[in-house]
Coordinates of C-alpha atoms and ligand atoms in Angstrom, one line a residue:
X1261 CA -22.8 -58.3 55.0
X1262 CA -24.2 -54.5 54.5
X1263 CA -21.7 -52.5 52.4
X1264 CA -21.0 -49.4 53.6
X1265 CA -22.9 -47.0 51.3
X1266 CA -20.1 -44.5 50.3
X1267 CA -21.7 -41.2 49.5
X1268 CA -19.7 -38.8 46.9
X1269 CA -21.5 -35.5 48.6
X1270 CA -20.2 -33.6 45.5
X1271 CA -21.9 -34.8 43.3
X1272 CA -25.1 -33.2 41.4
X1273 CA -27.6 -36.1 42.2
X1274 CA -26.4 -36.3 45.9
X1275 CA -26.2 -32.0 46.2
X1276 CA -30.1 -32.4 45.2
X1277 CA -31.1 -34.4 47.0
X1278 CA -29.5 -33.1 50.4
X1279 CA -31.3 -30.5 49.9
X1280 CA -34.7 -32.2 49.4
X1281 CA -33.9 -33.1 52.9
X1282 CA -32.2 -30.3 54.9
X1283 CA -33.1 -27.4 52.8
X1284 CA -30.9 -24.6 51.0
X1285 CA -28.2 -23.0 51.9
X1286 CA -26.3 -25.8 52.8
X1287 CA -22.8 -26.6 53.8
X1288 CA -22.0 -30.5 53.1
X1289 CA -19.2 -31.2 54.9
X1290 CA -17.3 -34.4 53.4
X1291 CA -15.7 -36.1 56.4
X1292 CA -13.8 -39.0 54.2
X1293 CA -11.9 -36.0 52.6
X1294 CA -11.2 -35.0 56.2
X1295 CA -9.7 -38.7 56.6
X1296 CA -7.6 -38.0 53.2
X1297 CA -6.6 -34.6 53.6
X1298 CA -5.4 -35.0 57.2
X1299 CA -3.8 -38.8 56.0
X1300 CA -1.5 -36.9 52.9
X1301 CA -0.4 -34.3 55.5
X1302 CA 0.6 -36.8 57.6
X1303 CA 2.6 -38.6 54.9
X1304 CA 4.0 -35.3 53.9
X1305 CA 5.1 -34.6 57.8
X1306 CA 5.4 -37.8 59.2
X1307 CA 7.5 -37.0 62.1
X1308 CA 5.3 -33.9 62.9
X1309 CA 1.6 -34.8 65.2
X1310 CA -0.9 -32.7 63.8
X1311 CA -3.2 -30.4 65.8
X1312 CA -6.4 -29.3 63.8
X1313 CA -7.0 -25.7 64.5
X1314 CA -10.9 -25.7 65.1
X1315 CA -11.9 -22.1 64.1
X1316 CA -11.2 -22.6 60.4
X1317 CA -14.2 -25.0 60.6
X1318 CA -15.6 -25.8 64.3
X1319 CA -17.4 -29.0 63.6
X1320 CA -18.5 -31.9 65.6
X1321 CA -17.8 -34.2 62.4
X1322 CA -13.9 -33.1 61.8
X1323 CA -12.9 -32.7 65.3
X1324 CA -14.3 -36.6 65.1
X1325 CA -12.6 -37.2 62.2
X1326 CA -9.1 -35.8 63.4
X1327 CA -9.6 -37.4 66.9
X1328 CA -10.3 -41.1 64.8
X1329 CA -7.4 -40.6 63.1
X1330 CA -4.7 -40.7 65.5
X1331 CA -4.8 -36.6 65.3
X1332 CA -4.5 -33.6 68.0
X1333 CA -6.5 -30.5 68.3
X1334 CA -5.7 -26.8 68.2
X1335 CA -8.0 -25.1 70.7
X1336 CA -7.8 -21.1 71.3
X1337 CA -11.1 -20.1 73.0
X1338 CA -13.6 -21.2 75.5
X1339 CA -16.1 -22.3 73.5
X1340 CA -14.0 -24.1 71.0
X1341 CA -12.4 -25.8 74.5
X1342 CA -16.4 -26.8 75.1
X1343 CA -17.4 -28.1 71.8
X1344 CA -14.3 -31.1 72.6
X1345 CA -15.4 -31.1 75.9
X1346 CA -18.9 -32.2 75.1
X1347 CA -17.6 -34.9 72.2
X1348 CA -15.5 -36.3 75.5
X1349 CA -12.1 -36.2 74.0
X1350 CA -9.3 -36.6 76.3
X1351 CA -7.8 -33.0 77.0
X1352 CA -4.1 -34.3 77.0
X1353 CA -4.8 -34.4 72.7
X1354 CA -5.7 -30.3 73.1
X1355 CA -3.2 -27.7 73.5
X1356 CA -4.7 -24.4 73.7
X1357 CA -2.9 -21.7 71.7
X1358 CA -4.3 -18.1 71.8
X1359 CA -1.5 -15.9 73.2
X1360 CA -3.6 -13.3 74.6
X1361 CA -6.2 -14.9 77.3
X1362 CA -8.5 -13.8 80.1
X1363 CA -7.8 -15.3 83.8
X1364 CA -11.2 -17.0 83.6
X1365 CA -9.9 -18.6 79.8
X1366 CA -7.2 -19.8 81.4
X1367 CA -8.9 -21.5 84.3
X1368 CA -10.9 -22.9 82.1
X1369 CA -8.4 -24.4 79.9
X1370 CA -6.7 -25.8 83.2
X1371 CA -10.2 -27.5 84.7
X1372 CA -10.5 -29.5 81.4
X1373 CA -7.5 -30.6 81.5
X1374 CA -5.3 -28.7 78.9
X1375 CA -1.2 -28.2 79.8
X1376 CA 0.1 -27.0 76.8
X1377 CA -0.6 -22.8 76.3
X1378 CA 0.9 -20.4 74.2
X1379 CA 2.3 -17.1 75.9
X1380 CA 4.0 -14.2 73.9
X1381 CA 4.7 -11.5 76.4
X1382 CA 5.2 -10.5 79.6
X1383 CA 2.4 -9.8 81.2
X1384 CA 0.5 -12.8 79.2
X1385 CA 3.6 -15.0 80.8
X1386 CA 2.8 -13.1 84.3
X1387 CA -1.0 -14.8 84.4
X1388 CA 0.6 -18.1 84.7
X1389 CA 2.7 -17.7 88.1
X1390 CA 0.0 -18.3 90.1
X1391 CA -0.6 -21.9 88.1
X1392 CA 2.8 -22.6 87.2
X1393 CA 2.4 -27.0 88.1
X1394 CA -0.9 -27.0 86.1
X1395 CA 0.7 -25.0 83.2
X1396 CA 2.9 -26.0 80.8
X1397 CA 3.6 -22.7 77.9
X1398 CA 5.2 -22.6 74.5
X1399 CA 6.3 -18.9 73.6
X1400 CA 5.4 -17.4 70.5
X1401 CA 7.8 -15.7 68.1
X1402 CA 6.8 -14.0 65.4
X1403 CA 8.1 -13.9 61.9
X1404 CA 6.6 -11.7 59.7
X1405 CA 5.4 -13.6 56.1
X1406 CA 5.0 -10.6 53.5
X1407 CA 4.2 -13.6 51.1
X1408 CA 1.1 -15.1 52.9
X1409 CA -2.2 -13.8 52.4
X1410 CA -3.2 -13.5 55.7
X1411 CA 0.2 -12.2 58.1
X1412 CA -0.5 -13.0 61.4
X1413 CA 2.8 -12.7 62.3
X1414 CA 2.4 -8.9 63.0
X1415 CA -0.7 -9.1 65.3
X1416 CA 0.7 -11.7 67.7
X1417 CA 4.5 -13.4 68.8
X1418 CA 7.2 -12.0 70.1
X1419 CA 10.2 -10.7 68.3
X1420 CA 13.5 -13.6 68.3
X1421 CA 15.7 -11.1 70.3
X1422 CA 12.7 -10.7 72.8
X1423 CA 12.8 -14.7 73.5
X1424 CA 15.4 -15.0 75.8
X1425 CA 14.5 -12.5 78.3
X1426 CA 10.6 -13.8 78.4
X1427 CA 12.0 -17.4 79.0
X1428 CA 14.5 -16.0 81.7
X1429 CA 11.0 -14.5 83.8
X1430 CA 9.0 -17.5 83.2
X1431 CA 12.0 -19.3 84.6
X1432 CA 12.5 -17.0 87.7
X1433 CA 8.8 -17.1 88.1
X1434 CA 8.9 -20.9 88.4
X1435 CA 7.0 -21.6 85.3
X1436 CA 7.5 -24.7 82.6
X1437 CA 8.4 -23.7 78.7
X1438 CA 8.0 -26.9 77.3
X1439 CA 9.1 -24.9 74.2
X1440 CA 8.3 -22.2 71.2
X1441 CA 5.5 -22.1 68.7
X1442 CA 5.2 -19.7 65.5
X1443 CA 2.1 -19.7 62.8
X1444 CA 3.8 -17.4 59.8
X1445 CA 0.0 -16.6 58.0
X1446 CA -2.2 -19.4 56.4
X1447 CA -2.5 -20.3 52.6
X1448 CA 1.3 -19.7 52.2
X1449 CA 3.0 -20.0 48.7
X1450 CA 5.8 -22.1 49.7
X1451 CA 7.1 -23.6 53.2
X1452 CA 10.4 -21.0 52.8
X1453 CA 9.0 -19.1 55.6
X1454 CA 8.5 -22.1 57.5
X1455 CA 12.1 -23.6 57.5
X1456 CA 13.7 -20.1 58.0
X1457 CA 11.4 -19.9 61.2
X1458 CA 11.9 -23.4 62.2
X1459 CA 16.0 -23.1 62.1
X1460 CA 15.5 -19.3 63.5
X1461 CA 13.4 -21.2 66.4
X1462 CA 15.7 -24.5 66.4
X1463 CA 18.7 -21.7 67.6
X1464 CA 16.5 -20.2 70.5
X1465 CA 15.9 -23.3 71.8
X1466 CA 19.3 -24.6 72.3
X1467 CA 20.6 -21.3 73.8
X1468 CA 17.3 -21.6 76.3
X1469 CA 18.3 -25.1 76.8
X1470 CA 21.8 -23.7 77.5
X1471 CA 20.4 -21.6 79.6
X1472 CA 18.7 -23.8 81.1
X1473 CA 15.0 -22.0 80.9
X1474 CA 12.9 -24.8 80.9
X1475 CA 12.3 -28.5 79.1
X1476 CA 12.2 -26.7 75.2
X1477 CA 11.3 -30.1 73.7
X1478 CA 8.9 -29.1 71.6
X1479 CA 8.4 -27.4 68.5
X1480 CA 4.8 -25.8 66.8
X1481 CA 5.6 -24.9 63.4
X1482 CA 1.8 -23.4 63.1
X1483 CA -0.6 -23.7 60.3
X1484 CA -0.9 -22.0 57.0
X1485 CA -0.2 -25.4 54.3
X1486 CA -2.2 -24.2 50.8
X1487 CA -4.9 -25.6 49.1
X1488 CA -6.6 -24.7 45.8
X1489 CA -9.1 -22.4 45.1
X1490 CA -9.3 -22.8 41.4
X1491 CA -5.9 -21.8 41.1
X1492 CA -2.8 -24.3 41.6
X1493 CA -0.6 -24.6 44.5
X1494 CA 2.6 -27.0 45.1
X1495 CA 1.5 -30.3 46.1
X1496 CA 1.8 -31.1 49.4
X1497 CA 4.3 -33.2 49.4
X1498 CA 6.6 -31.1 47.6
X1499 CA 5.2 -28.0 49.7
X1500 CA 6.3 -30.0 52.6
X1501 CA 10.0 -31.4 51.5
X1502 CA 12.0 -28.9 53.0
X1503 CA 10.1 -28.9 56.1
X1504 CA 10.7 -32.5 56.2
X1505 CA 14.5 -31.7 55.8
X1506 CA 14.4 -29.0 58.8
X1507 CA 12.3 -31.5 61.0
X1508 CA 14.9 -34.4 60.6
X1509 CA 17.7 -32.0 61.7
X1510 CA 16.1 -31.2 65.1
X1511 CA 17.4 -32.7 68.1
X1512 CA 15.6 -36.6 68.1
X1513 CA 13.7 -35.2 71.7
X1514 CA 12.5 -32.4 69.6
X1515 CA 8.4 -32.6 69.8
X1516 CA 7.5 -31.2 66.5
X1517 CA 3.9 -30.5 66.2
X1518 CA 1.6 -28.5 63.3
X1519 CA -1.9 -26.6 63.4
X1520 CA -3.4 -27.0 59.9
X1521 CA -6.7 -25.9 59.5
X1522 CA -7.4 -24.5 55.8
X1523 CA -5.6 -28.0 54.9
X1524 CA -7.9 -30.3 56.6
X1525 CA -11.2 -28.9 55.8
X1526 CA -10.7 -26.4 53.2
X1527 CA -11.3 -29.3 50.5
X1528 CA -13.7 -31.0 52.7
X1529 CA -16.9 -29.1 51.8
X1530 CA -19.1 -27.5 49.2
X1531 CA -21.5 -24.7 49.7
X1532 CA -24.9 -25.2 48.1
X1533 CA -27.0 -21.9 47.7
X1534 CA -30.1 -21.5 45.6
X1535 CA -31.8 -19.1 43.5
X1536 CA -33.9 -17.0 45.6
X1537 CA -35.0 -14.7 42.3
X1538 CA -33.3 -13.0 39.3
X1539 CA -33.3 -9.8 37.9
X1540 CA -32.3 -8.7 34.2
X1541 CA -30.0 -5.2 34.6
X1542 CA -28.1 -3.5 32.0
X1543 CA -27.4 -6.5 30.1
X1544 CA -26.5 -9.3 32.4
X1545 CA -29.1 -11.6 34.4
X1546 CA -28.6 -10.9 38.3
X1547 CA -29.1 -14.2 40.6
X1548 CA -30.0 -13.4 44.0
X1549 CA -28.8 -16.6 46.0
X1550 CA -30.0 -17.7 49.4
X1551 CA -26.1 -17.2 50.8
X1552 CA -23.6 -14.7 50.3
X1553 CA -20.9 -12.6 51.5
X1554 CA -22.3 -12.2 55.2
X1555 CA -22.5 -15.9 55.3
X1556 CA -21.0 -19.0 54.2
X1557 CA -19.3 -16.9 51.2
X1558 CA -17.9 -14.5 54.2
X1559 CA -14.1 -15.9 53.4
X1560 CA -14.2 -13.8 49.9
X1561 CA -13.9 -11.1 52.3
X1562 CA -12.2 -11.9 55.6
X1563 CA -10.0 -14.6 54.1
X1564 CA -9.4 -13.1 50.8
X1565 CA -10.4 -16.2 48.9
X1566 CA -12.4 -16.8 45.8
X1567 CA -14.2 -19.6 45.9
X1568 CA -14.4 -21.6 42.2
X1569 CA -18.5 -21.4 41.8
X1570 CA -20.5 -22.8 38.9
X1571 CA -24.2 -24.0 38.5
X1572 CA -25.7 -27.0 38.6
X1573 CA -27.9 -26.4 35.6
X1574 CA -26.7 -27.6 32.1
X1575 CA -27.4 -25.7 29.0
X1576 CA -25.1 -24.6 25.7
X1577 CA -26.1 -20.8 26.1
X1578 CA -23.7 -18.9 28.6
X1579 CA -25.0 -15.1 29.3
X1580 CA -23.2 -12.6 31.2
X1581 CA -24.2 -13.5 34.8
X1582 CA -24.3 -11.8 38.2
X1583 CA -24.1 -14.3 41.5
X1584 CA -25.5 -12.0 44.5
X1585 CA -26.1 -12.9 48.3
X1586 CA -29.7 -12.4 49.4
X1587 CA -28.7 -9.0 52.2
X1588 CA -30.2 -5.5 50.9
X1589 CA -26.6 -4.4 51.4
X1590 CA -24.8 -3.8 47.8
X1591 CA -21.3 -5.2 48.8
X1592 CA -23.0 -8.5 48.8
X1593 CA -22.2 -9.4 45.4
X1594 CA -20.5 -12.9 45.3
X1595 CA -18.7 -13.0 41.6
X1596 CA -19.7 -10.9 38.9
X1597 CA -18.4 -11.3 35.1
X1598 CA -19.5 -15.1 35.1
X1599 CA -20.9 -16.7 32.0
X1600 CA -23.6 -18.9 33.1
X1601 CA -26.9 -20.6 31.7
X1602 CA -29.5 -19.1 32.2
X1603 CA -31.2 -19.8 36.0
X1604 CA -34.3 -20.0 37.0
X1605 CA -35.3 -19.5 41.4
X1606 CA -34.8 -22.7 42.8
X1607 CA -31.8 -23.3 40.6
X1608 CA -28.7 -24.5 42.7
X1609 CA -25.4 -23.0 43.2
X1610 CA -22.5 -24.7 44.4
X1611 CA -19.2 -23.2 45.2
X1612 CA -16.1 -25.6 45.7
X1613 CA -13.3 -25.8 48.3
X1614 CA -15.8 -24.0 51.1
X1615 CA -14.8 -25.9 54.6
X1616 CA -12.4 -23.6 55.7
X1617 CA -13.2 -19.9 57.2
X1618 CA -16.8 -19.7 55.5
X1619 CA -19.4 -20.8 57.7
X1620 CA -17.1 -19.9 60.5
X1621 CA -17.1 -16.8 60.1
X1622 CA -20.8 -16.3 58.3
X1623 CA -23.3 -13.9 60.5
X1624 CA -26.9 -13.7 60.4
X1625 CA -27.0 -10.1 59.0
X1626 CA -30.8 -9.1 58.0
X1627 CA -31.7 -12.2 60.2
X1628 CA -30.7 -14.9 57.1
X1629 CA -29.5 -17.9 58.3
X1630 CA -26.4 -19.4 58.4
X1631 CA -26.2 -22.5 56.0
X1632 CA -27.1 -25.6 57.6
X1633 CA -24.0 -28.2 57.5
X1634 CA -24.7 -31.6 56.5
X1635 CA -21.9 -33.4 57.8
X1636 CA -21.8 -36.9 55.8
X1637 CA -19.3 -40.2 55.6
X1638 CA -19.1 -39.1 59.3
X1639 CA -17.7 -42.4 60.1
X1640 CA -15.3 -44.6 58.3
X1641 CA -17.0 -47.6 57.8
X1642 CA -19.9 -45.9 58.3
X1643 CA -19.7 -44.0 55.5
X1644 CA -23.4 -43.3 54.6
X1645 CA -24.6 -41.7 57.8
X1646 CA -25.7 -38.0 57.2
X1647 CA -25.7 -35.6 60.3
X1648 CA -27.4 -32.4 60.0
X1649 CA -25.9 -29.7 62.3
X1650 CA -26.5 -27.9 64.7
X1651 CA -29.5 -29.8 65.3
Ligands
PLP2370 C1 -5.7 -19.9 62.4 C2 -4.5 -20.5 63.0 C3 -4.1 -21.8 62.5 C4 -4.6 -22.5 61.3 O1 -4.1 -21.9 60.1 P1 -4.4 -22.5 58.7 O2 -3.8 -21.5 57.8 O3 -5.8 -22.6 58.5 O4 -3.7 -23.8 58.6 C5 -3.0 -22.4 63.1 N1 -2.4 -21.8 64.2 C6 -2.9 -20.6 64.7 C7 -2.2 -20.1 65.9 C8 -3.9 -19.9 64.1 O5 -4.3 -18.8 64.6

């Protein structure tokens, strides 16, 4: 029998020689981490079904990889809803959970197939009376997270006293709540923020259910679980403990579901730039990479992370170093104060912990291309196949 040939896409030999084959930049996406990552959340929420949120990293491979697992997805646009169209999932694993939508969003959500859609206000709640037997909603409340690096409790939910009286018009205009949903920011320090909005939301329920506003069986607790970028965070598991505690109190009936994306794939890839030329200025060697802050290194600015970065060139002598991005525009500097070997163009660069909100939310700017992702271990079992993307 053929073993499986397992390939470790981290390391040096197997960064080279990917890009022999597809080039530089690249993004190599590790799909077995996928499997691990999403298999420890589990573990660490095992009563909780967990809904990848595609933006963080809309891939082919990890929608795949969630899907094989036993996992549910996190849609919130059109396209995303397309890209698991084409891979023919079924649409009863989607739930679709942008609070603001256009008619024609909607519709299309509906056509595939999705029930489940968030709503956070009236008029949002308003778009659904038409539809209210194909449409199922969960409301959005928001709790804001001072604490999490990116708050998106301030841009969308509702307030908790505003609950009730949305519930009471989606009731009088005949439409299903199947329940409430909240996301309190992503790459939170701990889960506090969670549990206080999971009891906070536990409370609204049972007065809606009191009320009797709807079916409130089920629960989104959102995304936001950490990962490291070089610096530590809690484990999961211990991150997770007293969400655990909070989940087992709900109501057995309770449907408790997550959205983790920076979990998932955050871990799951590297970015591999290369030396496009260097430059000696006032002391310290500039490197001009091939990728940079408009592209896959884009998080450093819209997601405020730092990616841990280091070359792939061995040598005792570290010099003051300077990692740009290849734009003519000078905000494209990637880390500065680094103490490298000395490079050379052609050199490679590899920055760690890259799957999540970096080539997601790269542009093209002065027509440079996104990095190519090298999706690889696509299947388990299968673990050596190596699927360049988009094609
Ligand atoms: C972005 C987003 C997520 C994913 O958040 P992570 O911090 O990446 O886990 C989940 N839910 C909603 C509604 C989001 O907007």
């Amino acid at each position: 029998m053929r073993r499986p040939r397992f390939i470790d896409p981290f390391q040096p030999a197997q960064v080279r020689r990917l890009v022999r084959e597809f080039g530089s930049p690249l993004l190599i996406l590790d799909c077995e981490r996928v499997r691990v990552q999403f298999r420890k959340l589990r573990k660490a929420l095992p009563r909780v079904d967990l809904h990848y949120a595609l933006k963080s990293m809309p891939h082919p491979a990890v929608v795949q990889a969630v899907i094989e697992e036993g996992g549910f997805l996190d849609l919130a646009t059109t396209g995303e809803m397309q890209l698991v169209q084409r891979l023919g999932i079924a649409p009863d694993r989607c739930i679709h959970t942008h609070p603001i939508k256009r008619e024609q969003d909607i519709a299309n959500a509906l056509q595939f197939g999705v029930r489940l859609l968030v709503a956070d206000n009236p008029d949002e709640v308003r778009k659904f009376s038409r539809l209210s037997a194909a449409a199922q909603l969960l409301l959005r409340v928001s709790f804001r997270a001072p604490g999490a690096v990116c708050d998106l409790s301030r841009k969308f939910g509702c307030d908790p006293e505003d609950l009730l009286p949305l519930a009471r018009l989606a009731a009088d205009l005949g439409i299903g709540v199947r329940g409430l949903s909240f996301h309190v920011g992503s790459q939170t320090a701990d889960a506090s923020k969670h549990v206080e909005a999971l009891a906070a939301c536990a409370r609204l329920m049972a007065a809606a259910r009191r009320e009797r506003l709807g079916a409130f069986d089920t629960l989104d607790i959102g995304g936001g679980f950490p990962i490291e970028y070089g610096q530590p965070v809690q484990d999961i598991g211990r991150f997770c403990a007293p969400l655990r505690a909070a989940v087992a109190k709900l109501p057995r009936r309770v449907r408790v579901i997550a959205e983790p994306g920076r979990y998932i794939v955050g871990p799951s890839a590297i970015g591999v730039a290369s030396v496009m030329g260097r430059a000696r200025r006032e002391g310290r060697w500039w490197y001009y990479l091939d990728d940079g802050l408009y592209g896959s290194y884009s998080g450093q600015l819209f997601d405020h992370a730092r990616y841990p970065v280091e070359a792939l060139r061995d040598g005792a002598e570290r010099l003051p170093s300077v990692l740009a991005g290849p734009t003519c525009d000078s905000i494209d500097v990637i880390a500065e104060n680094l103490m490298l070997p000395q490079l050379k163009a052609g050199d490679l660069v590899v920055g760690r912990a890259m799957g999540a909100y970096t080539w997601a939310c790269a542009s093209e700017f002065n027509l440079f291309p996104k990095a190519t992702v090298v999706a690889v271990n696509t299947r388990a079992g299968d673990t050596g196949s190596v699927t360049p993307w988009p094609l």
